[in-house]
Short mmCIF file of C-alpha atoms in Angstrom, two decimals:
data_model
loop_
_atom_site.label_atom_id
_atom_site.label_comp_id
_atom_site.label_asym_id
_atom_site.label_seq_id
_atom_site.Cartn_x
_atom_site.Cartn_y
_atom_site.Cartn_z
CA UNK A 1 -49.21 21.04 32.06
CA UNK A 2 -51.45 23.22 33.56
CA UNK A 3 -54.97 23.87 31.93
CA UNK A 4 -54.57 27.57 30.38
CA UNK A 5 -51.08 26.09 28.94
CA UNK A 6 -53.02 23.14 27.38
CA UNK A 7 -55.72 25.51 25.71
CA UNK A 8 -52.73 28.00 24.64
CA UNK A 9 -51.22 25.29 23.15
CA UNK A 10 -53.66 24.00 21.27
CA UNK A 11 -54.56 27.21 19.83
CA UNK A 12 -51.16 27.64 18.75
CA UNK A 13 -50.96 24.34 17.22
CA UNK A 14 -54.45 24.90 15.48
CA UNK A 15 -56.06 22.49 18.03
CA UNK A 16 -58.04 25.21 19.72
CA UNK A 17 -59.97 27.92 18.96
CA UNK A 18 -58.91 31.68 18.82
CA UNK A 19 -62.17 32.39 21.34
CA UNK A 20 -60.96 29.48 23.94
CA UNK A 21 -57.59 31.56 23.95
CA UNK A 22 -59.07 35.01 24.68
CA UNK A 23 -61.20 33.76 27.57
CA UNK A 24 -57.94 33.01 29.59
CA UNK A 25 -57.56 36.45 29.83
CA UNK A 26 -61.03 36.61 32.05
CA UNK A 27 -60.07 33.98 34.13
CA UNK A 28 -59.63 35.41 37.55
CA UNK A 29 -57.60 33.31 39.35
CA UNK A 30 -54.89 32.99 36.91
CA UNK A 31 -51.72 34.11 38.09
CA UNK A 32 -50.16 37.29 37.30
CA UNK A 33 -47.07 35.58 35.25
CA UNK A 34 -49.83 33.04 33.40
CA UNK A 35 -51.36 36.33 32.26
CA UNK A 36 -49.04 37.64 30.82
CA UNK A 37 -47.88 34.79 29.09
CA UNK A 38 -51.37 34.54 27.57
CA UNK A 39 -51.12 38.50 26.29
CA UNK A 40 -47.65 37.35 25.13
CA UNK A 41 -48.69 34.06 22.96
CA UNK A 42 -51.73 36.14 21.24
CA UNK A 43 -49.49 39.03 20.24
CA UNK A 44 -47.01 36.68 18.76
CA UNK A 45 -49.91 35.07 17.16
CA UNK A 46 -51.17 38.20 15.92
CA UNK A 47 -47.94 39.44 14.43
CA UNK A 48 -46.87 36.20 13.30
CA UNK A 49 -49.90 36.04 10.77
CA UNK A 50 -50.13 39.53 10.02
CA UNK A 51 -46.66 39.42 8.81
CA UNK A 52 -46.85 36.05 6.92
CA UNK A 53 -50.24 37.03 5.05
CA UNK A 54 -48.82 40.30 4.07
CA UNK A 55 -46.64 39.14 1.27
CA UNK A 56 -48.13 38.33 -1.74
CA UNK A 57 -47.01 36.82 -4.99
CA UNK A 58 -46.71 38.61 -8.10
CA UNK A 59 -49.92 38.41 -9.69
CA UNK A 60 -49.48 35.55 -12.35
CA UNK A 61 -46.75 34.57 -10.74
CA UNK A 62 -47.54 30.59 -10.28
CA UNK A 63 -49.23 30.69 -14.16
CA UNK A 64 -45.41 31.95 -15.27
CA UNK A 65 -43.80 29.17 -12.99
CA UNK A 66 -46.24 26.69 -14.99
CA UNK A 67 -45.83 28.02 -18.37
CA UNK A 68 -41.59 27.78 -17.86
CA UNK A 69 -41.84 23.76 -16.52
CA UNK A 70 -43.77 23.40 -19.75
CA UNK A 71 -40.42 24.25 -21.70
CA UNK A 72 -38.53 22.55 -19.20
CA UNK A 73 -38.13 18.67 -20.69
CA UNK A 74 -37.45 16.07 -18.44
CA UNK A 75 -35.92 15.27 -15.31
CA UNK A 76 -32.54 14.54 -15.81
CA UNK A 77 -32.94 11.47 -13.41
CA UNK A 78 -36.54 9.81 -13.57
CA UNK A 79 -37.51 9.13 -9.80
CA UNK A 80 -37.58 5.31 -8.95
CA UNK A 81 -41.43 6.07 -7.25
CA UNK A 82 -44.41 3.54 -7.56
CA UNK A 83 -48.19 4.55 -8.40
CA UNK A 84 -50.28 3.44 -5.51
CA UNK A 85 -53.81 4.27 -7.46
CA UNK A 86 -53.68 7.92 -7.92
CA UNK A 87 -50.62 8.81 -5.56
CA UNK A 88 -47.26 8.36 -6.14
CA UNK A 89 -44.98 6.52 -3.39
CA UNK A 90 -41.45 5.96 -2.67
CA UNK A 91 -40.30 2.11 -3.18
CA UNK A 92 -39.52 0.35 0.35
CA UNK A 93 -36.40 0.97 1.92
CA UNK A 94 -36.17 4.99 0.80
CA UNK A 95 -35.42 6.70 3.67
CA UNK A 96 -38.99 8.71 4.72
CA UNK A 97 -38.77 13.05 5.51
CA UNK A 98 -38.24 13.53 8.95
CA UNK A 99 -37.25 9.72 9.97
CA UNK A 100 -33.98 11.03 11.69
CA UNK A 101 -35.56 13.40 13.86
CA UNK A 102 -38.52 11.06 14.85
CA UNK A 103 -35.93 8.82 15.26
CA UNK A 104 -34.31 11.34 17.60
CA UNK A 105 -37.80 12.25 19.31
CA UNK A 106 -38.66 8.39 19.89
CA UNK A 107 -35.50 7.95 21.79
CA UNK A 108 -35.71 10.50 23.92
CA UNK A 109 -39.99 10.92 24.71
CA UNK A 110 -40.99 7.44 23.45
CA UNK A 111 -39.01 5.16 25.03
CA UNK A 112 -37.99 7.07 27.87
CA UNK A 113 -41.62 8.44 29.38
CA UNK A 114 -40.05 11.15 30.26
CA UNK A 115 -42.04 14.11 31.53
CA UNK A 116 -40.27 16.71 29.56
CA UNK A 117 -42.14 18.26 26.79
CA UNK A 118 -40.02 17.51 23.64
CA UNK A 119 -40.28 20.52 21.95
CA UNK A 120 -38.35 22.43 24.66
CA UNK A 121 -35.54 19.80 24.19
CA UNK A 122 -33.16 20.38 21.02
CA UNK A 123 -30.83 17.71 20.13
CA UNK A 124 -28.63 20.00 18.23
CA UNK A 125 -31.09 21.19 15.26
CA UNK A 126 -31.31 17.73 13.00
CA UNK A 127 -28.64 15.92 14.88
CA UNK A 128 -25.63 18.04 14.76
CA UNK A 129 -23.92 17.72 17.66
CA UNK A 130 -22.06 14.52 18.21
CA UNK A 131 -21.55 14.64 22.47
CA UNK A 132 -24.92 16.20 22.99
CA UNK A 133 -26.69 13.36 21.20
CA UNK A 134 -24.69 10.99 22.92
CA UNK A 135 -25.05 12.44 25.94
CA UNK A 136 -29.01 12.21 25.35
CA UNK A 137 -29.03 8.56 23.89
CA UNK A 138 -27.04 7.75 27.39
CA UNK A 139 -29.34 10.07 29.45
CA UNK A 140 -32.00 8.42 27.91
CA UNK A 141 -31.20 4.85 28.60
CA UNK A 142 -29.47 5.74 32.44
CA UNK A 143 -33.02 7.00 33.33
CA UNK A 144 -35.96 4.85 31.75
CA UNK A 145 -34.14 1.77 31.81
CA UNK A 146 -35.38 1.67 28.51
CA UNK A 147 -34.03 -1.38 26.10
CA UNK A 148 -31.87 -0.20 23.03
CA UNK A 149 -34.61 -2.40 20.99
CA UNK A 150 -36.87 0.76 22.04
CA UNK A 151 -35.31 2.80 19.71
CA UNK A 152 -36.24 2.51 15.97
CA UNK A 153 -33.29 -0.22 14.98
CA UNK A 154 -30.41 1.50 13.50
CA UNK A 155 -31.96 4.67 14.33
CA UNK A 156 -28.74 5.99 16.73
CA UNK A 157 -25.81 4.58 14.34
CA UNK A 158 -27.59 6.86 11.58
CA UNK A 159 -27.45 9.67 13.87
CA UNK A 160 -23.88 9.38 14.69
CA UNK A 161 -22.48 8.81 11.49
CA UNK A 162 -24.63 12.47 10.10
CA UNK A 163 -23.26 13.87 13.62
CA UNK A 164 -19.41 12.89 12.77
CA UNK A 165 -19.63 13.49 9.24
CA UNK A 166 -21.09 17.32 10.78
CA UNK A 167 -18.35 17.37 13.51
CA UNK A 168 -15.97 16.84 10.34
CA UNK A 169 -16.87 19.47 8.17
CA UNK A 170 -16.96 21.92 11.58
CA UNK A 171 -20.44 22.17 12.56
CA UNK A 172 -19.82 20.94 15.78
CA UNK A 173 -19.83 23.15 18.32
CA UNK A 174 -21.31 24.13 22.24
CA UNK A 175 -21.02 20.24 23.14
CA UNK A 176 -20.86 20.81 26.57
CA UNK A 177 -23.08 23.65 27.02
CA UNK A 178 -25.79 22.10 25.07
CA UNK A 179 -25.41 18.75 26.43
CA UNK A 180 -25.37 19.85 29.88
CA UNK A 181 -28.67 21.48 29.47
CA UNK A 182 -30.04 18.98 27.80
CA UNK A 183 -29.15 16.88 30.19
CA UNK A 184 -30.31 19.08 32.78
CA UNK A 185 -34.00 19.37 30.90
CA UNK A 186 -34.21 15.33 30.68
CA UNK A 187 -33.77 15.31 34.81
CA UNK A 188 -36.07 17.46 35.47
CA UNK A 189 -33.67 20.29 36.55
CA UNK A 190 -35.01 22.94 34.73
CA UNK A 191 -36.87 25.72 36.10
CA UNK A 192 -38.45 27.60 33.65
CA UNK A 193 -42.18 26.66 32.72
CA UNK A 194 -44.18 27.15 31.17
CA UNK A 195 -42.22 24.38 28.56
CA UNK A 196 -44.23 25.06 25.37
CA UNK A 197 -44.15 28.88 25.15
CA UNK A 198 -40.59 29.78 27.36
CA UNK A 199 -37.50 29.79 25.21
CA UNK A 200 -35.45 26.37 26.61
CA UNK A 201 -32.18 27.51 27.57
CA UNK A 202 -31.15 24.95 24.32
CA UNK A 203 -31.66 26.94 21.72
CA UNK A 204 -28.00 28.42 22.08
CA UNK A 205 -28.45 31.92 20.90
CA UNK A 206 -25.92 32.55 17.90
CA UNK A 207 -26.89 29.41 16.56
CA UNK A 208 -26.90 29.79 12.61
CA UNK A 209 -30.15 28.46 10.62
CA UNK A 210 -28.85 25.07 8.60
CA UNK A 211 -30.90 23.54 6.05
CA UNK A 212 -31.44 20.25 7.56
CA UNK A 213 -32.81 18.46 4.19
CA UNK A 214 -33.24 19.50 0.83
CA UNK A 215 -31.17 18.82 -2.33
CA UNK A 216 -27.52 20.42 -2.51
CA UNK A 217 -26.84 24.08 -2.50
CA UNK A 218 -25.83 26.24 -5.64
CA UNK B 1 -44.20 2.25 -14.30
CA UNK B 2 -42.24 2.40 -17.14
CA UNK B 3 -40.71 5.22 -18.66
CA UNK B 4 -42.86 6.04 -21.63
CA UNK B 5 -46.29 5.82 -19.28
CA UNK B 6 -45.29 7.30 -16.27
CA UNK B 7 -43.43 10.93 -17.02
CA UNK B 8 -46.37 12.43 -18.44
CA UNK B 9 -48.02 11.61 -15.03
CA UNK B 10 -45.05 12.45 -13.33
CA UNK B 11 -44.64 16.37 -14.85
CA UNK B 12 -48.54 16.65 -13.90
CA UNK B 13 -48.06 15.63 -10.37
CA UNK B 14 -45.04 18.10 -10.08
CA UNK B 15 -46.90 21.04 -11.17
CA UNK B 16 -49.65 20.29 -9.02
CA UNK B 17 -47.85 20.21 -6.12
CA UNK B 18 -45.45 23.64 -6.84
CA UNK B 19 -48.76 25.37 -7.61
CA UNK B 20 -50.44 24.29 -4.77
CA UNK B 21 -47.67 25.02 -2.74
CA UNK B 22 -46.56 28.29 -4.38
CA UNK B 23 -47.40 30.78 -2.33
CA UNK B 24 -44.76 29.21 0.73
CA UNK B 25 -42.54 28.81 -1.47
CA UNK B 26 -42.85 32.23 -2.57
CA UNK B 27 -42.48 33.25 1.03
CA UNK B 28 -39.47 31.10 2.31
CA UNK B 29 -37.68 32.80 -0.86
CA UNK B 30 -38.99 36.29 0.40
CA UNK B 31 -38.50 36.07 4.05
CA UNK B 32 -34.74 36.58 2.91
CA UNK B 33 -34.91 37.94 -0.44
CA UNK B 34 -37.32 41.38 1.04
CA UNK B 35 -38.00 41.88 -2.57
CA UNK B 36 -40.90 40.30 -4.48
CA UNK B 37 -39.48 40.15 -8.22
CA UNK B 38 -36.41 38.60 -7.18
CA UNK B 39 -38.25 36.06 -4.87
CA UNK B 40 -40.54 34.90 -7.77
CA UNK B 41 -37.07 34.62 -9.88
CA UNK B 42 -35.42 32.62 -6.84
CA UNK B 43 -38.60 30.35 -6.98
CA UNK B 44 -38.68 30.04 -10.36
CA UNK B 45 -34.98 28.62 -10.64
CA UNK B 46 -35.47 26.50 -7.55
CA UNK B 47 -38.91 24.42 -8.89
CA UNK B 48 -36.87 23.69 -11.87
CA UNK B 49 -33.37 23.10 -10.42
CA UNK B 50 -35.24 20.95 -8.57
CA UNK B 51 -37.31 19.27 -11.57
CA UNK B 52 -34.51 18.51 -13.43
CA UNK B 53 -33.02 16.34 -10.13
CA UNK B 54 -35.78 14.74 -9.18
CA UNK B 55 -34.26 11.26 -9.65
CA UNK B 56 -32.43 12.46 -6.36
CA UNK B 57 -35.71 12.74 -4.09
CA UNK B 58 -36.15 9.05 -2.97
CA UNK B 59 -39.55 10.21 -1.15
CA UNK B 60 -42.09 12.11 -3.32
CA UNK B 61 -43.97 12.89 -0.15
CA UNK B 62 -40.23 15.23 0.76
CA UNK B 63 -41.01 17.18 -2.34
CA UNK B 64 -42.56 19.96 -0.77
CA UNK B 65 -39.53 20.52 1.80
CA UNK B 66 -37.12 19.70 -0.65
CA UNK B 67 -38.43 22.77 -2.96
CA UNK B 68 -38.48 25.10 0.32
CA UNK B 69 -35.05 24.02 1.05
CA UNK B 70 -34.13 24.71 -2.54
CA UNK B 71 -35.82 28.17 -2.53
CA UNK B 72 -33.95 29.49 0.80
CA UNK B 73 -30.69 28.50 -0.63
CA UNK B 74 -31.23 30.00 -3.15
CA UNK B 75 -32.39 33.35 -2.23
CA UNK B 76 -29.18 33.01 0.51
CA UNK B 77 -26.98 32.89 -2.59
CA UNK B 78 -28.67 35.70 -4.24
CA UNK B 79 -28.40 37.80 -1.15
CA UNK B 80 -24.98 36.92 -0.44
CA UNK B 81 -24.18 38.21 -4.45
CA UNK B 82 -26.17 41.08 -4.28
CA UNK B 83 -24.31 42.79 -1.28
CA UNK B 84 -22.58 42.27 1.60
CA UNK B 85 -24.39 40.46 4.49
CA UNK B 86 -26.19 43.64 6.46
CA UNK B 87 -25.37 44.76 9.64
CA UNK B 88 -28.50 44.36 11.85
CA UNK B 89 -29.43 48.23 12.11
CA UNK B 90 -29.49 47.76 8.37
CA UNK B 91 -32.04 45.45 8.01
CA UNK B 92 -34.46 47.30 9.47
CA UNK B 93 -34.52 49.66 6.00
CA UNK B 94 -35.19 46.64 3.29
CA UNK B 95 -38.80 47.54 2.62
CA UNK B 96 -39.09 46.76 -1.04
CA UNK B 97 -41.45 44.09 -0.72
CA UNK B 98 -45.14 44.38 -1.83
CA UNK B 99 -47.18 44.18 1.65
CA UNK B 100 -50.90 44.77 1.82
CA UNK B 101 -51.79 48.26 2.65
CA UNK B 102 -51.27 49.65 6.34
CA UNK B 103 -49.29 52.14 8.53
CA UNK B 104 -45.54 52.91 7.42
CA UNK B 105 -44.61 51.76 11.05
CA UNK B 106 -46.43 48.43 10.35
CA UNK B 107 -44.29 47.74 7.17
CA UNK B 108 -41.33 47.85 9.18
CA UNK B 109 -42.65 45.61 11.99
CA UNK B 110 -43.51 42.84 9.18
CA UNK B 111 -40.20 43.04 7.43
CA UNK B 112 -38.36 42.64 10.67
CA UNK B 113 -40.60 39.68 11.42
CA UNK B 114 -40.67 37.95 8.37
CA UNK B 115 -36.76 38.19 8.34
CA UNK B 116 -36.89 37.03 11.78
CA UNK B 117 -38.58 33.62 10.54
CA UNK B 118 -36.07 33.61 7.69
CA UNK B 119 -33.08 33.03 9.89
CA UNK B 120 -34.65 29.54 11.35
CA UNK B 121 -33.56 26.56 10.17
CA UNK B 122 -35.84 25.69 7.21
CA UNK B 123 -38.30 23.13 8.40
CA UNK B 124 -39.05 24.91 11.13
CA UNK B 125 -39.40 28.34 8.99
CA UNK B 126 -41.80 26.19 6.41
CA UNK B 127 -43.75 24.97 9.37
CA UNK B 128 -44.49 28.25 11.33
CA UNK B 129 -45.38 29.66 7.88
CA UNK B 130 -47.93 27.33 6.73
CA UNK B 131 -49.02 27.53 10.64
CA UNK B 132 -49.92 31.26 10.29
CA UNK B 133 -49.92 32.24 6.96
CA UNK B 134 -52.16 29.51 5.72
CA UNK B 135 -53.89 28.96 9.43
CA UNK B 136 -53.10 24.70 8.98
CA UNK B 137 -52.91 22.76 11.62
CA UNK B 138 -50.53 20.14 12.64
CA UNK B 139 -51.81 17.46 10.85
CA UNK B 140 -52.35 19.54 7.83
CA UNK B 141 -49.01 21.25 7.48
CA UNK B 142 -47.78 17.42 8.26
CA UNK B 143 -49.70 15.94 5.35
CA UNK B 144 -48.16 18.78 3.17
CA UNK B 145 -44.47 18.13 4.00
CA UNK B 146 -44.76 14.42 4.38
CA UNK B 147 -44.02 14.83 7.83
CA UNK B 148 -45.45 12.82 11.25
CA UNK B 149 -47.87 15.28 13.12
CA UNK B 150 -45.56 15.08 16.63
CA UNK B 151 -42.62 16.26 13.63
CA UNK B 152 -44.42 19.30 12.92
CA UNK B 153 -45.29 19.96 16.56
CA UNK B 154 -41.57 19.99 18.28
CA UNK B 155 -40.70 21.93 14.79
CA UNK B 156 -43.46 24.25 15.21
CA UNK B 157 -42.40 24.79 18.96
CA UNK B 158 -38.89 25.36 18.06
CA UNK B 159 -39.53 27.86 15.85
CA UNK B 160 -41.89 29.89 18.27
CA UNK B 161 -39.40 29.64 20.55
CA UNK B 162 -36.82 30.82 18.86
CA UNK B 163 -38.25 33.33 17.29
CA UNK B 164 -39.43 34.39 20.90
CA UNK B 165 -36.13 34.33 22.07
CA UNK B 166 -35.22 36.68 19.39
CA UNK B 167 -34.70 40.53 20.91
CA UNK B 168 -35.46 41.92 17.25
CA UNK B 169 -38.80 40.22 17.12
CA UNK B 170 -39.76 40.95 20.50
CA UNK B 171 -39.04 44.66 19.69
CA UNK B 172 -41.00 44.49 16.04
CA UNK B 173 -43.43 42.48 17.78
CA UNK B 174 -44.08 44.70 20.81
CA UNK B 175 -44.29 41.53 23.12
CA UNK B 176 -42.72 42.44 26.52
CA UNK B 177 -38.96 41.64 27.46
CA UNK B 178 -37.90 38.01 28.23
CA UNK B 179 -34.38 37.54 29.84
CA UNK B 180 -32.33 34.93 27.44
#
């Protein structure tokens, strides 16, 4: 990654400062494509938080949320959490937020090395898609020559059974296209830097939000 | 802990962390409810659907994702009972939501936008939210959803991507045209 993707990066990500950002656009010998990808990543910036900071609660809003859990008795399970001084913990052995897409992410930038920035590679949202993660676990291990013990233990039989239990209920879908540019992204193949701020090819337009976690609906 | 000491604690804890965490979950709800009153109602129903199952949530540290989660579906369901799902010229009009003063034209841009970030997949929704709304970094918004910083970071990515990849956003957004 070049330098003026590293600082645009990090200003996304909160790393850098707004100031750092701007300056790439004085930099003379940046290239006419790197330019505009700088104008492009401040705009989005721009209208990204003027949009989100525009909406405001109700005022009172949070003191009437209060007021109604005060009337609302008790849970109708009591969580089986531990206090750790002031915090409270989950017991050993609950399954932590996020564990099957880290899970995911190890296997495919942690024990591979791969070169490929992660975030441009989507393993079919939180594991969905059944050939494209197999695809990637096989990718994975075909080109580091990286020992199953790599991955978190357990980690990949997890995966499949969410990924056939999706295929079952029909959220499969775009196996091949999606593996095949996946595939293509963990070889190197693809074309299109700069990775962190160019749409990947991956994220399959069409492709309908899913609540990945979270209790049931209705 | 045992059941008499601990739910006191436990109710004080939860309250805590929905008020601290209010105003996202206010905003996940109105990203795809566009109207205020109806978003705090959404909330409202989804902090205490999910009080009453909390003896589901085997992570306390999930709590804040699990609410957001909660929220969206909710304000799905009350979209999907309230009319038809809109045809994408359509959306453009849903203006009811209180914004902060500006231009008419500007309204329109942040509706599109914020509806834009409603149709990600939740986590990453919740993440570019508390990215720009709240100006957190990664290992901020990670400590907030119980999440590992690199999480946040290929969530936050997504989502930029995504919503850069989307031709309504790029139009609302007046960034220049990408080929898909």
């Amino acid at each position: 990654m070049s330098t003026w993707e590293a600082i645009l990066e990090d200003y996304l990500e909160g790393a850098g400062s707004r100031a750092a950002a701007e300056s790439l656009r004085f930099r003379i010998a940046l290239p006419a494509e790197a330019r505009q990808e700088v104008e492009t990543v401040l705009r989005l910036a721009d209208r990204l938080a003027d949009a989100t900071q525009s909406v405001r609660p109700p005022a009172g809003a949070a003191q009437r949320l209060g007021d109604r859990l005060l009337l609302a008795g008790l849970p109708d399970v009591r969580p089986n959490w531990v206090q750790e001084g002031s915090e409270l913990v989950a017991p050993d052995g609950a399954s932590r937020p996020g564990a099957d897409e880290d899970a995911v992410n190890a296997a495919i930038e942690g024990a591979s090395g791969l070169t490929t920035p992660l975030p441009t590679i989507e393993p079919g949202g939180p594991a969905r898609d059944l050939t494209a993660f197999n695809e990637i676990a096989a990718a994975v291990r075909r080109e580091s020559s990286a020992p199953d013990a790599a991955i978190p233990p357990g980690a990949i039989d997890r995966l499949r059974t969410k990924l056939a239990e999706a295929q079952e209920r029909g959220e499969g879908g775009a196996s091949s296209i999606v593996a095949r540019r996946i595939l293509a992204q963990l070889r190197g193949e693809a074309t299109r830097p700069p990775a962190a701020v160019r749409p990947p090819d991956v994220l399959a337009a069409g492709e309908e939000p899913e609540d990945g976690e979270g209790p049931p609906k209705g | 802990m045992s059941p008499e000491q601990d739910l006191p604690d436990l109710a004080e804890w939860f309250e805590k962390k929905v008020v601290e965490n209010y105003a996202l979950f206010f905003s996940i709800a109105n990203q795809i409810s566009g109207n205020s009153h109806e978003a705090e109602e959404i909330v409202q129903e989804a902090v205490l659907k999910t009080w009453r199952n909390l003896g589901a949530l085997e992570d306390p540290s999930a709590l804040v994702g699990w609410v957001a989660s909660a929220a969206r579906n909710a304000a799905l369901d009350a979209r999907r009972k309230r009319r038809p799902e809109p045809a994408e010229s359509e959306m453009l009009d849903s203006t009811t939501v209180d914004f902060a003063p500006g231009e008419p034209d500007d309204a329109d841009e942040r509706r599109c936008i914020l509806e834009e970030i409603g149709k990600l997949p939740v986590n990453q929704a919740a993440v570019v939210t508390l990215r720009f709304m709240e100006g957190l970094d990664l290992n901020q918004i990670a400590g907030r959803l119980g999440l590992t910083g690199n999480n946040v970071r290929v969530r936050l990515h997504r989502g930029l991507e995504k919503l850069r990849s989307s031709r309504r956003l790029r139009i609302a957004a007046g960034l220049s045209e990408e080929s898909d």
